[in-house]
Structure formats: C-alpha cells, structure tokens
Short mmCIF file of C-alpha atoms and ligand atoms in Angstrom, two decimals:
data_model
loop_
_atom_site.label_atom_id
_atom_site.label_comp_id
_atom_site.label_asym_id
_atom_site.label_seq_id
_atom_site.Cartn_x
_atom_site.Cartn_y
_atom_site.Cartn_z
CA UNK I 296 -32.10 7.35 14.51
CA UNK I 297 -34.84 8.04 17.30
CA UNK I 298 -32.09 7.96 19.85
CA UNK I 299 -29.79 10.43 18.03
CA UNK I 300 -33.17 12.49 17.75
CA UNK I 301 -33.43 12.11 21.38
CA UNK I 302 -29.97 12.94 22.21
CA UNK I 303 -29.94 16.47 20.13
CA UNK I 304 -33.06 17.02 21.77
CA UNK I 305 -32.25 16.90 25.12
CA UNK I 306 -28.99 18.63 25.15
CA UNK I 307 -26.69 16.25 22.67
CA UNK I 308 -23.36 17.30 24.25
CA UNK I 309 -23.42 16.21 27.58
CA UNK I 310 -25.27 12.93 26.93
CA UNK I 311 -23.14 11.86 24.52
CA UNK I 312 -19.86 12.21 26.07
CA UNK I 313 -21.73 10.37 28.78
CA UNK I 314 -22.35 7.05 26.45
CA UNK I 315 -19.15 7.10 24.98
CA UNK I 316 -17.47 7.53 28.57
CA UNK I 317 -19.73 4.34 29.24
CA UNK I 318 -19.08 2.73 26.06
CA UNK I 319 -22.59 2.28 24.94
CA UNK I 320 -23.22 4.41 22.58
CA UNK I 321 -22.31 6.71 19.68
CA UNK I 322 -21.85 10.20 19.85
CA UNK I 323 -24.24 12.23 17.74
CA UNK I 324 -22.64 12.26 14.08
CA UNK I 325 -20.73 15.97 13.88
CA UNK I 326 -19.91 15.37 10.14
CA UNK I 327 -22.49 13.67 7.97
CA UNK I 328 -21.06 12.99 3.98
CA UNK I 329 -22.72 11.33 1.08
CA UNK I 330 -20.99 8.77 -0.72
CA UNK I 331 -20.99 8.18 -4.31
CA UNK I 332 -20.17 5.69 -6.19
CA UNK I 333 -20.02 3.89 -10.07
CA UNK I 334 -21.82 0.31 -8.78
CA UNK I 335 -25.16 -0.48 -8.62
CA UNK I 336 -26.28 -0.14 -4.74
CA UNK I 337 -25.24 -2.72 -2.76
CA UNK I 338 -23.95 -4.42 -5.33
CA UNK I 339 -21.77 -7.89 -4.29
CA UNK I 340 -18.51 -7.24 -3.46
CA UNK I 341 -18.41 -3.32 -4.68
CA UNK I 342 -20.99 -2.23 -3.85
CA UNK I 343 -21.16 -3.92 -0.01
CA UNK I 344 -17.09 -2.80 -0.18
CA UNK I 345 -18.61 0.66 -0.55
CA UNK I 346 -21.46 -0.02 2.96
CA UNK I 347 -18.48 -1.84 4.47
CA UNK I 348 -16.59 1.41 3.94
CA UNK I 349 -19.09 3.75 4.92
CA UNK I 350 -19.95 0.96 7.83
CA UNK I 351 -16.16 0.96 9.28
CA UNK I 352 -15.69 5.26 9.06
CA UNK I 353 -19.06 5.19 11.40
CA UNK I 354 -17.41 2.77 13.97
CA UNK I 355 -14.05 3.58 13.77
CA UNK I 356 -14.59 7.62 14.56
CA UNK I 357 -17.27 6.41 17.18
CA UNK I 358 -19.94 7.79 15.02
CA UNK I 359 -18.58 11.35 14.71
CA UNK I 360 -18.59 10.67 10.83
CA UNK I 361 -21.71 9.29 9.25
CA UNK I 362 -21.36 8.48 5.73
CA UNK I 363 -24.40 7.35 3.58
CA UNK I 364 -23.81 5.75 0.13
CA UNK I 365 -25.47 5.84 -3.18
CA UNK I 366 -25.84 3.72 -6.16
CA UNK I 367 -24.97 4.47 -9.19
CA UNK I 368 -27.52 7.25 -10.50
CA UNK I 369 -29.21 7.37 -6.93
CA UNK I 370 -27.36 11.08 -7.18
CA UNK I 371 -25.19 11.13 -9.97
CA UNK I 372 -24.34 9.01 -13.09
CA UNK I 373 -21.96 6.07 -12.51
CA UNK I 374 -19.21 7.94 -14.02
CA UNK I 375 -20.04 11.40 -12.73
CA UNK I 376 -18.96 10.53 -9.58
CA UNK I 377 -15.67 11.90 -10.20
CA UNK I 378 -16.63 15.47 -10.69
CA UNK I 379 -19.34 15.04 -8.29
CA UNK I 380 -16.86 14.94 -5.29
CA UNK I 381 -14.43 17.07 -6.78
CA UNK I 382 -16.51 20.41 -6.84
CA UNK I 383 -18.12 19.21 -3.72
CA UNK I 384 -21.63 17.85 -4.31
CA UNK I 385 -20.95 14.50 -2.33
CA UNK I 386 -17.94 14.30 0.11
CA UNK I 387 -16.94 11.03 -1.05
CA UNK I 388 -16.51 8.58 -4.09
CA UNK I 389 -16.18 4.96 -5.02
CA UNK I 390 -15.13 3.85 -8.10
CA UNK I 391 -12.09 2.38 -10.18
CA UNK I 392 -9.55 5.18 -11.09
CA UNK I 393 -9.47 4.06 -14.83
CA UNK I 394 -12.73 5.19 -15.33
CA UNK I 395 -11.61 9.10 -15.38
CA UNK I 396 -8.48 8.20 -18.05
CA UNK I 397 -10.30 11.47 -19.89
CA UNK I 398 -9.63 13.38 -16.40
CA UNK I 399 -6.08 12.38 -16.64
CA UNK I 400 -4.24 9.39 -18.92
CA UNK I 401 -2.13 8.82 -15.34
CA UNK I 402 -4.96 7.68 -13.27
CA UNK I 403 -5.41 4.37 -15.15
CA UNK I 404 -1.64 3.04 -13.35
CA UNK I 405 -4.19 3.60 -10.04
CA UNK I 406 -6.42 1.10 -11.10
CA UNK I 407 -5.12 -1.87 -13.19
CA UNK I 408 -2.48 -2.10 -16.25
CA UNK I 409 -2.20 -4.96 -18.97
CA UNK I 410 0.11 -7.75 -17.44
CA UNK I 411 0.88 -5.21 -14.76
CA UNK I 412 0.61 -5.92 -10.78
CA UNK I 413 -1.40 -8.07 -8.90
CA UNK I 414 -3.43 -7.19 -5.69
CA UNK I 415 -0.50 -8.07 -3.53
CA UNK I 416 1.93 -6.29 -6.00
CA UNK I 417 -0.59 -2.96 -6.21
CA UNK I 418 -0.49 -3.09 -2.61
CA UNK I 419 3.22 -2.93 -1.88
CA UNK I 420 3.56 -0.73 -4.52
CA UNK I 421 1.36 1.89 -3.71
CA UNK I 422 1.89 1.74 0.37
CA UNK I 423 5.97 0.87 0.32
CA UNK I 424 6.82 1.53 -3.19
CA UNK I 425 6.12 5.39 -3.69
CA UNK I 426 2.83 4.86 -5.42
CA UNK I 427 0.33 6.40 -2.91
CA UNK I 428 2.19 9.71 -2.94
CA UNK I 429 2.09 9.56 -6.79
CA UNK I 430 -1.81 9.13 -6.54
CA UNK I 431 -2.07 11.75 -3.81
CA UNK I 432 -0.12 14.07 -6.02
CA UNK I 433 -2.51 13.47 -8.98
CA UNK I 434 -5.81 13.58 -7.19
CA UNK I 435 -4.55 16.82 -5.56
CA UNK I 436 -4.96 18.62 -8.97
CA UNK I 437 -8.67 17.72 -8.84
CA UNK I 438 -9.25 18.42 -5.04
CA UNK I 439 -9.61 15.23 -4.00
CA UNK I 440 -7.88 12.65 -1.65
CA UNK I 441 -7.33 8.97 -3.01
CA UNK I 442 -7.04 6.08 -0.96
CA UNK I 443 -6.70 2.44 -2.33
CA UNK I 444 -10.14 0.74 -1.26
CA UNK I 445 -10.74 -3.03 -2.21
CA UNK I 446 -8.95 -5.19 -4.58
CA UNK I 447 -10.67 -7.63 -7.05
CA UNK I 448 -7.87 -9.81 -7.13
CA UNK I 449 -6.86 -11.70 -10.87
CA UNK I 450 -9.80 -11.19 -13.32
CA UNK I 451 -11.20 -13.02 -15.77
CA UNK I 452 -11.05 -12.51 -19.66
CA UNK I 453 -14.20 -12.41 -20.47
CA UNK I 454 -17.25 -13.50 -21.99
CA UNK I 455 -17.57 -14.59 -25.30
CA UNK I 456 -19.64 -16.87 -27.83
CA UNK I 457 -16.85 -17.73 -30.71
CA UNK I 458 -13.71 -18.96 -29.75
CA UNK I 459 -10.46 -17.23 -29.29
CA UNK I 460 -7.77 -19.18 -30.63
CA UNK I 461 -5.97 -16.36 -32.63
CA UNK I 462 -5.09 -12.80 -31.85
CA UNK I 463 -7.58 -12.26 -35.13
CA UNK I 464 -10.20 -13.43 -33.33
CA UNK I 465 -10.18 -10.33 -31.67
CA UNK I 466 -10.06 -8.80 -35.12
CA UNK I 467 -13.35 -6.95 -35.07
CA UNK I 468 -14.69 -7.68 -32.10
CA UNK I 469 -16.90 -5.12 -30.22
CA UNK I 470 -15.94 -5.84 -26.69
CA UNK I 471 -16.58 -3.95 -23.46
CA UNK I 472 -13.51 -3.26 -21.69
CA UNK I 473 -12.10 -0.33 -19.44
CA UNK I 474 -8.75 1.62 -19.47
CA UNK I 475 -5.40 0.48 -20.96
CA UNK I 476 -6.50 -2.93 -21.41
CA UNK I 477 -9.22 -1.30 -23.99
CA UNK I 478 -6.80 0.14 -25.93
CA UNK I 479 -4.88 -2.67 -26.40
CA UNK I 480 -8.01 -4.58 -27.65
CA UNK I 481 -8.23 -1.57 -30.01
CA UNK I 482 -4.19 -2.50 -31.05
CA UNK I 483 -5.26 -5.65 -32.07
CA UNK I 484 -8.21 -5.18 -34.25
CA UNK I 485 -10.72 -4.79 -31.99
CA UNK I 486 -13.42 -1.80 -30.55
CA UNK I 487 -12.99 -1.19 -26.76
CA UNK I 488 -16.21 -0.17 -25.32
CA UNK I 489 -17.18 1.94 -21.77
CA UNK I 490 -20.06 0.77 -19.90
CA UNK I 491 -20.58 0.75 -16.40
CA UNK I 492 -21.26 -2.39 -14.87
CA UNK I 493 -25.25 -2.27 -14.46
CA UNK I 494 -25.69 -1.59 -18.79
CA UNK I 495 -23.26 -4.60 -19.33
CA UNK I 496 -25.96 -7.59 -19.21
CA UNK I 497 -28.10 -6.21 -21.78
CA UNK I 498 -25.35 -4.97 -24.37
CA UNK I 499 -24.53 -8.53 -24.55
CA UNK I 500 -27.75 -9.74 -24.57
CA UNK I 501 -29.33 -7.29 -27.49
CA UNK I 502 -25.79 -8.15 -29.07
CA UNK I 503 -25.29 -4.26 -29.01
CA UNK I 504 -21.14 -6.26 -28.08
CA UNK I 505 -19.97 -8.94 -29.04
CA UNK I 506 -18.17 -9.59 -25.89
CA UNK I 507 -17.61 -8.38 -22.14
CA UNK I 508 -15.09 -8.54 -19.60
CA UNK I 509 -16.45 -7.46 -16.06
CA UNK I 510 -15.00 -8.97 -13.26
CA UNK I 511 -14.26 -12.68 -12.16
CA UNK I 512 -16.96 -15.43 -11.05
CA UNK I 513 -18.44 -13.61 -8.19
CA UNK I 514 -19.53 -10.92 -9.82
CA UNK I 515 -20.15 -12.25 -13.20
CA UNK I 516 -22.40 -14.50 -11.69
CA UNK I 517 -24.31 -11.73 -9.81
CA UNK I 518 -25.08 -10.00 -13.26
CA UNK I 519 -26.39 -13.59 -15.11
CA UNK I 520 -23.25 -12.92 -17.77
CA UNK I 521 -23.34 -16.84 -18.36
CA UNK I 522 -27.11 -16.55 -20.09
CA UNK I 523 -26.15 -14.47 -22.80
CA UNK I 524 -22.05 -15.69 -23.47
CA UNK I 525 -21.01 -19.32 -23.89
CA UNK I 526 -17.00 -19.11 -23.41
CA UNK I 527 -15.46 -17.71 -20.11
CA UNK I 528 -11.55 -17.17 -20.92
CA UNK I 529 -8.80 -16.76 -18.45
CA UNK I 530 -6.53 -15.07 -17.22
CA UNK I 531 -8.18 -11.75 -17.20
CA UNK I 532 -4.47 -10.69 -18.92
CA UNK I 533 -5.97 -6.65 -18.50
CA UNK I 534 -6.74 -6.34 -15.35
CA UNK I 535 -4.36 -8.83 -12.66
CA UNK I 536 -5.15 -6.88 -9.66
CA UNK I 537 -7.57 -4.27 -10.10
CA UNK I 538 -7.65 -1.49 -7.71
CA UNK I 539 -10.72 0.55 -6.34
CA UNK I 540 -10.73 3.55 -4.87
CA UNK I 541 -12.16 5.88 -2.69
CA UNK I 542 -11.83 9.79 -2.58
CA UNK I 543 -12.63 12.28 -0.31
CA UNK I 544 -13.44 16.05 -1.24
CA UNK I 545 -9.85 18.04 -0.16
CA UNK I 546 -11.64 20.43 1.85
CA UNK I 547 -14.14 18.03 3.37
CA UNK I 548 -11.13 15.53 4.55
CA UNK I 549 -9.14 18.77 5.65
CA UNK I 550 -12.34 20.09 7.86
CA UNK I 551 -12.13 16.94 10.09
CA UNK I 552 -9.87 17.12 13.04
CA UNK I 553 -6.87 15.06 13.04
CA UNK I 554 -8.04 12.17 14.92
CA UNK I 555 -10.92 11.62 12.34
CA UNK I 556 -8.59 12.24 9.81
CA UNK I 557 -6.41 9.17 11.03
CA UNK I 558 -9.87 7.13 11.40
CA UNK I 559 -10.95 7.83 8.22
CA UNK I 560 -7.35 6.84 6.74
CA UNK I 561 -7.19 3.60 8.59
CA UNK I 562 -11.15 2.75 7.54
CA UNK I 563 -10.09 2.71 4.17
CA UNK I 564 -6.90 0.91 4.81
CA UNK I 565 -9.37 -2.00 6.23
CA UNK I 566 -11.75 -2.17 3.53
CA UNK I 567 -8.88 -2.44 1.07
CA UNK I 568 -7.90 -5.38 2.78
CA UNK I 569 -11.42 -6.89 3.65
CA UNK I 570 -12.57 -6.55 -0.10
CA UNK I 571 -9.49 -8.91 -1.39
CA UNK I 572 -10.61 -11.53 0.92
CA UNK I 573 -14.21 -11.14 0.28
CA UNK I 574 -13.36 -11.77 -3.64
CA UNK I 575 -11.03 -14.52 -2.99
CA UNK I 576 -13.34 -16.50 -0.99
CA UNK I 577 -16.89 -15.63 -3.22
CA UNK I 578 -14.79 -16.25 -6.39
CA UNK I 579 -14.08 -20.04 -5.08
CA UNK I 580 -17.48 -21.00 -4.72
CA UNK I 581 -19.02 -18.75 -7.82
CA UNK I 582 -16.67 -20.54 -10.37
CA UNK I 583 -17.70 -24.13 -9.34
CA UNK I 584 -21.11 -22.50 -9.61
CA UNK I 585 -20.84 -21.35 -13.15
CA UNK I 586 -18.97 -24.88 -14.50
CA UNK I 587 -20.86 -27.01 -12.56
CA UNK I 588 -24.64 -25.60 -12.10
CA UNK I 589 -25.02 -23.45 -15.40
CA UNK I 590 -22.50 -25.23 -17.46
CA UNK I 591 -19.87 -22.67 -18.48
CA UNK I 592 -17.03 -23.62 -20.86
CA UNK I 593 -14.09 -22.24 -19.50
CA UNK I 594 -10.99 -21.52 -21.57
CA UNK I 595 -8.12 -20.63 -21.72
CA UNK I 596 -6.69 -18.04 -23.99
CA UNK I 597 -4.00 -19.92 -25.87
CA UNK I 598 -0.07 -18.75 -25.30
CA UNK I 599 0.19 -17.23 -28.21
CA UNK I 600 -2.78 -15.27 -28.13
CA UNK I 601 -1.50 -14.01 -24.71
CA UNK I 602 2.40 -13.60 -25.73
CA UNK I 603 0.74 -10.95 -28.40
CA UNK I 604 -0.91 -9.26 -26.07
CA UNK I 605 1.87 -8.97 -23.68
CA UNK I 606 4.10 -7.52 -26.41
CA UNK I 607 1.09 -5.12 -27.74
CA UNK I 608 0.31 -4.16 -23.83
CA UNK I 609 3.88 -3.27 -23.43
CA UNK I 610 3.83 -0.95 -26.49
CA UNK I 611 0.44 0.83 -25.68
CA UNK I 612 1.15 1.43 -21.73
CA UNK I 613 4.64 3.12 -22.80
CA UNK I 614 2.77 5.23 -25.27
CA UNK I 615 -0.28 6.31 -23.43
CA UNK I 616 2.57 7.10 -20.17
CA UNK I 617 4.30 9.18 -22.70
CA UNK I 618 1.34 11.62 -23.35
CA UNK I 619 1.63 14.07 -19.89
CA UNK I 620 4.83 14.44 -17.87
CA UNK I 621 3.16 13.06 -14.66
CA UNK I 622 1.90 9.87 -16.19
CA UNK I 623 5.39 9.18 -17.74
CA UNK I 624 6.65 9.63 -13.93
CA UNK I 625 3.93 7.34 -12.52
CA UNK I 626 5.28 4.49 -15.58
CA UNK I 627 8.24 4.62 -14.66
CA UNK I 628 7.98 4.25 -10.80
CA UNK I 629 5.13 1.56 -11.48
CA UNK I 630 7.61 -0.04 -14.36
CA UNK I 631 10.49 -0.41 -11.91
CA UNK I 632 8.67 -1.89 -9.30
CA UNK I 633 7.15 -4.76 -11.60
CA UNK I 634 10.44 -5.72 -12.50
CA UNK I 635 11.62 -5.97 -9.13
CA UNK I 636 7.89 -8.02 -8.20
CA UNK I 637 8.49 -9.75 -10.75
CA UNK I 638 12.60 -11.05 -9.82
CA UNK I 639 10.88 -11.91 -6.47
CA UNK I 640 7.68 -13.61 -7.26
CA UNK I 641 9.49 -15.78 -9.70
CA UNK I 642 11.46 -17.29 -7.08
CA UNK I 643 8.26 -16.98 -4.21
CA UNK I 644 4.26 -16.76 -5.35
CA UNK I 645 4.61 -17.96 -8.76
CA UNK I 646 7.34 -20.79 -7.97
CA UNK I 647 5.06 -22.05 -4.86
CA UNK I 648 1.72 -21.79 -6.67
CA UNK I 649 3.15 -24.07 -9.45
CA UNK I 650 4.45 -26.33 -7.13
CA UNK I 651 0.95 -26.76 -5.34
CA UNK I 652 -0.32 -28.15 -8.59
CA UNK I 653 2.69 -30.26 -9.62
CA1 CA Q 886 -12.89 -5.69 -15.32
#
C-alpha cells in the first residue's frame, strides 16, 4: 500500500513500467472492483475460493486489476449480491447460481440438479458441451458475465436427528435445502427452506428445522453442524457437483482492455479448478474428523429412499425446465449431455471406482 502511495506520488507511470520491465513489482492497480459474495468472509473453502479469486485476478493482470472481497452483509445481504452487481454497486459476485431461481427458474441447471452432473461432468459440460454459452446467454439478460468458479465436488445429505429409512420420513420435515433439490423435498412431503450458510447453525440448533443439508465434511465441520444433528446421510443425491460462480458487471468486464479481459477469464478458469481440489483433499481429513473425534453416525440413505427420489427429481426438473422457453433449452442441452456422461462413466469413473473397493 505505502509503495503504491509512493509510486502515484512520484509520477506512477514511469516507475511502474520500470518495475514491471524489472520484474519486481506491480504496476499501480488501473481498475480497482469490489467483490461480493453470499459466504461468510473468508469462509473455508468459499469463502478463501472467493480471496483465491480475487488473489489470482491481482497476479495474473500484474496488478492492473485489484479486486477486494466482502462477506456476506459486509456490503450487501448474502443473497443481494445478485442485484448488487447487476445494476453496478460492486463489479463482481460470488455465489451459487441457484440462489437467484426467483431471477430466473434456468439459472439453477448453473449450479447443481437432483442426480444431475458431477464436478467433472459440470465441467465438460459447461466448457465442451455448450453450457457456458447457455449461461452467458442467460446472465446477459441481467448485465452480467458468468464464469464457473469452484466446485464442491459430491455433497452430503444432510443432517438429521431421526432416521431416514422411508421416503415418509421426509414426510413433514422442515429441512433447509436450496434450488431443485428443495422442491423435490417439497414433492415428497416435506418444506424446503432458504438460508444462507452463516443462519444455518442456529436454525438447527433453536430447532427453527428439523434438518439441514449444507455442504460435505469440510465445511460442515467449519459451521459445528455435528453439535446440534446426530445422523449425517449420504450421498448428497441434490447436489453431485455443485457449481459456484462468479460474475462480473457487463460494462465493468467490457471497460477492461482485452488483455485483462483474457486474465480475468483465465483467473477464474484457475480457481474453478483449485477449489475442486481444495474440497477433495479438506473433505478426506474432515470426515475422519467428524466419525472419529466427534462421533458422527453416518448413514446411508437406503435404495429405496433414493430410487424415489430419483424418479420424483426427474419429474420436478422436467417441470420447473418447462416454465420459460430458455430454461426448457438449457434441460435439454444439460439432459443430453447426462445421458451421454452417463454411457461413458458407466464403463470409466463409476466402473473403476467400484473396482477400487472390490
Ligand atoms: Ca448444499
């Protein structure tokens, strides 16, 4: 900071194309943005994806863009963000594109369907599949630019303190849950609720819900979700591969110069693929945490249980695509490419994975 002071003061342009002919430092920042986003600041895993981000936009335009993030009602409301950067009061957002299904039922496909893709899947889809210009198209309407910007990997189910061992079990049940996968909780008997991440802990502690999905181990564990729920089910059948996003303010992306504009592109393209790895590898050693230190009882939701919610998931995404014309055409390019993923993985990821525990 008291160097970029120093450089502005004493005639900014010619001193910093000096350092960065030198390679030691950073040119004074020519674009600084504000980042918003729906986590808690820094916190693990989204909310460090979010620094890393902002962290990787600084380096990789050589410090022409400077990007500072904020928590979750540091600026705005967790899910104000959305609006925020689309009428220009922060440049940029971070957040999960299921949280603005009242923006537009489409943008849910962007984040994570029922027994839809996985990270790997999500990723092929949306950068060789036709998906990215889908979400592009979208976002467009809103003045923003998307850009795929961590992966969560495979949740869990969720937290619970009865048993699941029925599809009536759900029958009543008040349960946090975003998106599609809420409203097939609401198709079998149960009441989908929103809450961003940081009001989760206490809903379940005051019993305000009965139950919570959030994440997977890592972050589950960050939030203490194991003091106030006895059962931890898996596979988290809602959300396989959950997306997040970033998006950038249309005119603020479009006032860069090109080379920034690549920069920026490729920064996100990094994160996307740092956050997956950061999950994978925290996940491991948070799960033997929660079993082994705080005694968790894991469980797994039986195969009936999840064979009705396949068949109810299938119904409710083919209904909610057929409310507006452009989620029906994002459906149908996202349903053609699961069964394709699915042909493939059948014979590839799933075949070798249950081989490796044979
Ligand atoms: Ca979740």
């Amino acid at each position: 900071m008291k160097r970029r002071q120093f450089l502005q003061g004493a005639g900014a342009a010619t001193l910093a194309a000096g350092a960065l002919a030198s390679g030691t430092a950073q040119a004074a920042p020519e674009f600084k943005w504000k980042m918003v986003t729906t986590w808690p600041k820094n916190f693990p895993g989204l909310g460090t994806g979010a620094n890393y981000l902002a962290k990787l936009i600084g380096e990789m335009t050589g410090g022409r863009v400077q990007v500072k993030v904020y928590g979750a009602k540091e600026l705005v409301g967790a899910l104000e963000i959305f609006d925020a950067v689309s009428r220009g009061t922060a440049e940029m957002g971070h957040g999960a594109a299921y949280y603005w299904k009242g923006k537009s039922v489409a943008a849910q496909f962007f984040a994570a369907v029922p027994f839809g893709l996985t990270a790997q899947e999500m990723n092929s889809w949306l950068y060789h599949g036709g998906g990215m210009e889908l979400w592009e198209e979208l976002y467009a309407k809103f003045g923003l630019v998307p850009g795929a910007a961590g992966s969560t990997g495979v949740q869990m189910g969720g937290w619970f303190n009865k048993e699941i061992n029925s599809l009536e079990d759900l029958q009543g049940l008040k349960m946090r849950m975003p998106g599609l996968g809420g409203e097939v909780l609401k198709r079998a008997g149960g009441t989908p609720v929103l809450l961003p991440g940081g009001e989760i802990f206490p809903a379940l502690q005051s019993g305000a819900i009965d139950a919570t999905e959030w994440v997977g181990p890592y972050n589950d564990l960050a939030f203490g979700l194991y003091k106030a729920a006895k059962y931890y089910y898996y596979p988290g059948w809602h959300e396989p591969g959950t997306t997040l996003e970033s998006f950038i303010n249309k005119e603020a992306f479009e006032a860069l110069p090109k080379d920034l504009q690549v920069a920026v592109r490729n920064a996100i393209r990094v994160a996307n693929q740092d956050m997956l790895a950061d999950f994978t590898a925290k996940n491991n050693r948070a799960l033997d945490q929660l079993v082994n230190q705080h005694g968790v009882e894991l469980r797994k939701f039986p195969d009936e249980v999840l064979t009705k919610l396949k068949a109810l998931s299938d119904e409710v995404v083919k209904e909610e695509a057929a409310k507006d014309p452009m989620a029906q055409k994002v459906y149908d390019s996202f349903i053609k490419f699961r069964e394709q993923a699915t042909a493939w993985h059948a014979v590839s990821e799933q075949a070798y994975l249950n081989a490796r525990t044979l």
